[in-house]
Coordinates of N, CA and C in Angstrom, one line a residue:
M1 N 238.0 -197.2 -34.5 CA 239.0 -196.3 -34.9 C 238.7 -195.8 -36.3
S2 N 238.8 -194.6 -36.5 CA 238.5 -194.0 -37.9 C 239.7 -194.3 -38.8
L3 N 239.5 -194.1 -40.1 CA 240.5 -194.3 -41.0 C 241.4 -193.0 -41.2
K4 N 242.7 -193.2 -41.1 CA 243.6 -192.1 -41.3 C 244.4 -192.5 -42.6
L5 N 244.6 -191.5 -43.5 CA 245.2 -191.7 -44.7 C 246.4 -190.7 -44.9
N6 N 247.5 -191.2 -45.4 CA 248.7 -190.4 -45.7 C 249.2 -190.8 -47.0
T7 N 249.7 -189.9 -47.8 CA 250.4 -190.2 -49.1 C 251.8 -189.9 -49.0
R8 N 252.6 -190.7 -49.8 CA 254.0 -190.5 -49.9 C 254.5 -191.1 -51.3
Q9 N 255.7 -190.8 -51.6 CA 256.3 -191.3 -52.9 C 257.4 -192.3 -52.6
I10 N 257.4 -193.4 -53.4 CA 258.5 -194.3 -53.4 C 258.8 -194.7 -54.8
E11 N 260.0 -194.4 -55.3 CA 260.5 -194.7 -56.6 C 259.5 -194.1 -57.7
G12 N 259.0 -192.9 -57.4 CA 258.1 -192.3 -58.4 C 256.7 -192.8 -58.4
V13 N 256.3 -193.6 -57.5 CA 255.0 -194.2 -57.4 C 254.4 -193.7 -56.1
T14 N 253.1 -193.3 -56.1 CA 252.4 -192.8 -55.0 C 251.9 -193.9 -54.1
V15 N 252.2 -193.8 -52.8 CA 251.8 -194.8 -51.8 C 250.7 -194.2 -50.9
L16 N 249.6 -194.8 -50.7 CA 248.6 -194.3 -49.8 C 248.6 -195.2 -48.6
D17 N 249.0 -194.7 -47.5 CA 249.1 -195.5 -46.2 C 247.7 -195.4 -45.5
C18 N 247.1 -196.5 -45.2 CA 245.8 -196.5 -44.5 C 246.0 -197.1 -43.1
H19 N 245.4 -196.4 -42.1 CA 245.5 -196.7 -40.7 C 244.1 -196.7 -40.1
G20 N 243.7 -197.9 -39.6 CA 242.4 -197.9 -39.0 C 241.5 -199.0 -39.6
R21 N 240.3 -198.6 -39.9 CA 239.3 -199.6 -40.5 C 238.8 -199.0 -41.8
I22 N 238.5 -199.9 -42.7 CA 237.8 -199.5 -44.0 C 236.5 -200.2 -43.9
V23 N 235.5 -199.4 -43.6 CA 234.1 -199.9 -43.4 C 233.1 -198.9 -44.1
F24 N 231.9 -199.4 -44.3 CA 230.9 -198.6 -45.0 C 230.7 -197.4 -44.1
G25 N 230.6 -196.2 -44.8 CA 230.3 -195.0 -44.2 C 231.4 -194.0 -44.4
E26 N 231.8 -193.3 -43.4 CA 232.8 -192.2 -43.5 C 234.2 -192.7 -44.0
E27 N 234.5 -193.9 -43.4 CA 235.9 -194.4 -43.7 C 236.0 -194.8 -45.2
A28 N 235.0 -195.5 -45.7 CA 235.1 -195.9 -47.1 C 234.9 -194.7 -48.0
A29 N 234.1 -193.7 -47.6 CA 234.0 -192.4 -48.4 C 235.2 -191.6 -48.4
A30 N 236.0 -191.6 -47.3 CA 237.2 -190.9 -47.2 C 238.3 -191.5 -48.2
L31 N 238.3 -192.8 -48.1 CA 239.3 -193.6 -49.0 C 238.9 -193.3 -50.5
R32 N 237.6 -193.4 -50.8 CA 237.2 -193.2 -52.2 C 237.5 -191.8 -52.7
E33 N 237.2 -190.8 -51.9 CA 237.5 -189.4 -52.3 C 239.0 -189.1 -52.4
T34 N 239.8 -189.7 -51.5 CA 241.2 -189.5 -51.6 C 241.8 -190.1 -52.8
V35 N 241.5 -191.3 -53.1 CA 242.0 -192.0 -54.3 C 241.5 -191.3 -55.6
K36 N 240.3 -191.0 -55.6 CA 239.8 -190.3 -56.8 C 240.4 -188.9 -57.0
G37 N 240.8 -188.3 -55.9 CA 241.5 -187.0 -56.0 C 242.9 -187.2 -56.5
L38 N 243.5 -188.4 -56.1 CA 244.9 -188.6 -56.6 C 245.0 -189.1 -58.0
L39 N 244.1 -189.8 -58.5 CA 244.1 -190.4 -59.8 C 244.4 -189.5 -61.0
P40 N 243.9 -188.3 -61.1 CA 244.2 -187.5 -62.2 C 245.7 -187.2 -62.4
E41 N 246.5 -187.1 -61.3 CA 247.9 -186.8 -61.3 C 248.8 -188.0 -61.0
H42 N 248.3 -189.0 -60.4 CA 249.0 -190.1 -59.9 C 248.4 -191.4 -60.4
K43 N 248.8 -191.9 -61.6 CA 248.2 -193.1 -62.2 C 248.7 -194.4 -61.6
R44 N 249.9 -194.4 -61.0 CA 250.3 -195.6 -60.4 C 250.2 -195.4 -58.9
L45 N 249.4 -196.2 -58.3 CA 249.0 -196.1 -56.9 C 249.1 -197.4 -56.1
I46 N 249.8 -197.3 -55.0 CA 249.9 -198.5 -54.1 C 249.1 -198.2 -52.8
I47 N 248.2 -199.1 -52.5 CA 247.4 -198.9 -51.2 C 248.0 -199.8 -50.2
N48 N 248.6 -199.2 -49.2 CA 249.3 -199.9 -48.1 C 248.2 -200.2 -47.0
L49 N 247.9 -201.5 -46.9 CA 246.9 -202.0 -45.9 C 247.4 -202.6 -44.7
G50 N 248.7 -202.4 -44.5 CA 249.4 -203.0 -43.3 C 248.9 -202.6 -41.9
N51 N 248.3 -201.4 -41.8 CA 247.8 -201.0 -40.6 C 246.2 -200.9 -40.5
V52 N 245.6 -201.7 -41.4 CA 244.2 -201.8 -41.4 C 243.7 -203.0 -40.6
Q53 N 243.0 -202.7 -39.5 CA 242.6 -203.8 -38.6 C 241.3 -204.5 -39.1
Y54 N 240.5 -203.9 -39.9 CA 239.2 -204.4 -40.2 C 238.7 -203.9 -41.6
I55 N 238.2 -204.7 -42.4 CA 237.5 -204.3 -43.7 C 236.2 -205.0 -43.7
D56 N 235.1 -204.3 -43.9 CA 233.8 -204.9 -44.1 C 233.4 -205.0 -45.5
S57 N 232.2 -205.4 -45.8 CA 231.8 -205.6 -47.2 C 231.8 -204.2 -47.9
G58 N 231.4 -203.2 -47.2 CA 231.4 -201.9 -47.8 C 232.8 -201.4 -48.2
G59 N 233.8 -201.8 -47.4 CA 235.2 -201.5 -47.6 C 235.7 -202.3 -48.8
L60 N 235.3 -203.5 -48.9 CA 235.7 -204.3 -50.1 C 235.1 -203.8 -51.3
G61 N 233.9 -203.4 -51.2 CA 233.2 -202.8 -52.4 C 233.9 -201.5 -52.8
T62 N 234.4 -200.7 -51.9 CA 235.1 -199.5 -52.2 C 236.4 -199.8 -52.9
L63 N 237.2 -200.8 -52.4 CA 238.4 -201.2 -53.0 C 238.2 -201.6 -54.5
V64 N 237.1 -202.4 -54.7 CA 236.8 -202.9 -56.1 C 236.5 -201.7 -56.9
G65 N 235.7 -200.8 -56.4 CA 235.3 -199.6 -57.2 C 236.5 -198.7 -57.5
L66 N 237.4 -198.6 -56.6 CA 238.6 -197.8 -56.9 C 239.5 -198.5 -57.9
Y67 N 239.6 -199.8 -57.9 CA 240.3 -200.5 -58.9 C 239.7 -200.2 -60.3
T68 N 238.4 -200.3 -60.4 CA 237.7 -200.0 -61.6 C 237.9 -198.5 -62.1
S69 N 237.8 -197.6 -61.1 CA 238.0 -196.2 -61.4 C 239.4 -195.9 -61.9
A70 N 240.4 -196.6 -61.3 CA 241.8 -196.4 -61.8 C 242.0 -196.9 -63.2
K71 N 241.4 -198.1 -63.5 CA 241.5 -198.7 -64.8 C 240.9 -197.7 -65.8
A72 N 239.7 -197.2 -65.5 CA 239.0 -196.3 -66.4 C 239.8 -195.0 -66.6
A73 N 240.6 -194.6 -65.7 CA 241.4 -193.4 -65.8 C 242.8 -193.6 -66.3
G74 N 243.0 -194.8 -66.8 CA 244.3 -195.2 -67.4 C 245.3 -195.4 -66.3
G75 N 244.9 -195.7 -65.1 CA 245.9 -196.0 -64.0 C 245.8 -197.4 -63.6
S76 N 246.5 -197.6 -62.4 CA 246.6 -199.0 -61.8 C 246.8 -198.9 -60.3
I77 N 246.1 -199.8 -59.6 CA 246.3 -199.8 -58.2 C 246.8 -201.2 -57.8
K78 N 247.8 -201.2 -56.9 CA 248.3 -202.4 -56.4 C 248.2 -202.4 -54.9
L79 N 248.0 -203.5 -54.2 CA 247.8 -203.6 -52.7 C 249.1 -204.1 -52.1
A80 N 249.5 -203.5 -51.0 CA 250.7 -204.0 -50.3 C 250.4 -204.1 -48.8
R81 N 251.3 -205.0 -48.2 CA 251.3 -205.2 -46.7 C 250.0 -205.7 -46.2
L82 N 249.3 -206.6 -46.8 CA 248.0 -207.1 -46.3 C 248.3 -207.9 -45.0
T83 N 247.4 -207.7 -44.0 CA 247.4 -208.5 -42.8 C 246.9 -209.8 -43.1
H84 N 247.1 -210.8 -42.3 CA 246.6 -212.2 -42.4 C 245.1 -212.1 -42.6
R85 N 244.4 -211.3 -41.8 CA 242.9 -211.2 -41.9 C 242.5 -210.7 -43.2
T86 N 243.1 -209.7 -43.7 CA 242.8 -209.1 -45.0 C 243.0 -210.1 -46.1
T87 N 244.2 -210.8 -46.1 CA 244.5 -211.8 -47.1 C 243.4 -212.8 -47.1
E88 N 243.0 -213.3 -45.9 CA 241.9 -214.4 -45.9 C 240.6 -213.8 -46.5
L89 N 240.3 -212.6 -46.2 CA 239.1 -212.0 -46.7 C 239.1 -211.9 -48.2
L90 N 240.3 -211.5 -48.7 CA 240.4 -211.4 -50.2 C 240.4 -212.8 -50.9
Q91 N 240.9 -213.8 -50.2 CA 240.8 -215.2 -50.7 C 239.4 -215.7 -50.7
V92 N 238.7 -215.5 -49.6 CA 237.3 -216.0 -49.5 C 236.4 -215.4 -50.6
T93 N 236.6 -214.1 -50.8 CA 235.8 -213.4 -51.8 C 236.3 -213.5 -53.2
K94 N 237.4 -214.2 -53.4 CA 238.1 -214.3 -54.7 C 238.7 -213.1 -55.3
L95 N 238.8 -212.1 -54.5 CA 239.3 -210.8 -54.9 C 240.9 -210.8 -55.1
L96 N 241.5 -211.9 -54.5 CA 243.0 -212.0 -54.7 C 243.2 -212.2 -56.2
T97 N 242.3 -212.7 -57.0 CA 242.5 -212.9 -58.4 C 242.3 -211.6 -59.2
V98 N 241.8 -210.6 -58.5 CA 241.6 -209.2 -59.2 C 242.8 -208.3 -58.9
F99 N 243.1 -208.2 -57.6 CA 244.2 -207.3 -57.2 C 245.6 -207.9 -57.4
E100 N 246.5 -207.1 -57.7 CA 247.9 -207.4 -57.6 C 248.3 -207.1 -56.2
V101 N 248.9 -208.1 -55.4 CA 249.2 -207.9 -54.0 C 250.7 -208.2 -53.8
Y102 N 251.3 -207.4 -53.0 CA 252.7 -207.4 -52.8 C 253.0 -207.4 -51.3
E103 N 254.2 -208.0 -50.9 CA 254.6 -208.0 -49.5 C 254.8 -206.6 -49.0
D104 N 255.4 -205.7 -49.7 CA 255.6 -204.4 -49.3 C 255.6 -203.4 -50.4
E105 N 255.7 -202.1 -50.1 CA 255.5 -201.1 -51.1 C 256.7 -201.1 -52.1
A106 N 257.9 -201.4 -51.6 CA 259.0 -201.5 -52.5 C 258.8 -202.5 -53.6
D107 N 258.3 -203.6 -53.3 CA 258.0 -204.7 -54.3 C 257.0 -204.3 -55.2
A108 N 255.9 -203.6 -54.7 CA 254.9 -203.1 -55.6 C 255.4 -202.0 -56.5
A109 N 256.2 -201.1 -56.0 CA 256.8 -200.1 -56.9 C 257.7 -200.7 -58.0
K110 N 258.5 -201.7 -57.6 CA 259.4 -202.4 -58.6 C 258.5 -203.0 -59.7
A111 N 257.3 -203.6 -59.3 CA 256.4 -204.2 -60.3 C 255.9 -203.2 -61.2
F112 N 255.6 -202.0 -60.8 CA 255.2 -200.9 -61.7 C 256.3 -200.6 -62.6
L113 N 257.5 -200.4 -62.1 CA 258.6 -200.0 -62.9 C 259.0 -201.1 -63.9
A114 N 258.9 -202.4 -63.5 CA 259.3 -203.5 -64.4 C 258.2 -203.9 -65.3
G115 N 257.0 -203.6 -65.0 CA 255.8 -204.1 -65.7 C 255.5 -203.3 -67.0
G116 N 256.3 -202.3 -67.3 CA 256.1 -201.6 -68.5 C 254.8 -200.8 -68.6
H117 N 254.3 -200.4 -67.4 CA 253.1 -199.6 -67.4 C 253.4 -198.2 -68.0
S118 N 252.5 -197.8 -68.9 CA 252.8 -196.5 -69.6 C 252.3 -195.3 -68.7
A119 N 251.5 -195.6 -67.7 CA 251.1 -194.5 -66.8 C 252.2 -193.9 -66.1
V120 N 252.2 -192.6 -65.9 CA 253.2 -191.8 -65.3 C 252.7 -191.2 -64.0
A121 N 253.4 -191.2 -62.9 CA 253.0 -190.6 -61.7 C 253.0 -189.1 -61.7

């Protein structure tokens, strides 16, 4: 299954809903281009991974690269709705210590609002 991406707003924060797989190749490139296109205008970004069935090493590398790109652009990325499999993958790779992870988009948006981030969507 290819990766489908949709954006929406929740409490002034941009949510990127991902559906499918995040794997090396077209899917990772599509995610990278979408996020990099959003960052100039949307500094607070939540990536909803609830409908992602599979992430490979290329997909993980893309997520890390996007985290770095957001920081460099004065923004921030939070992850929401991780599946059990994705959570385990982030634990094994120690990336849970890098990303801020939330149960759902509403909790992630509240964290942006309460966290005193100066970035504006």
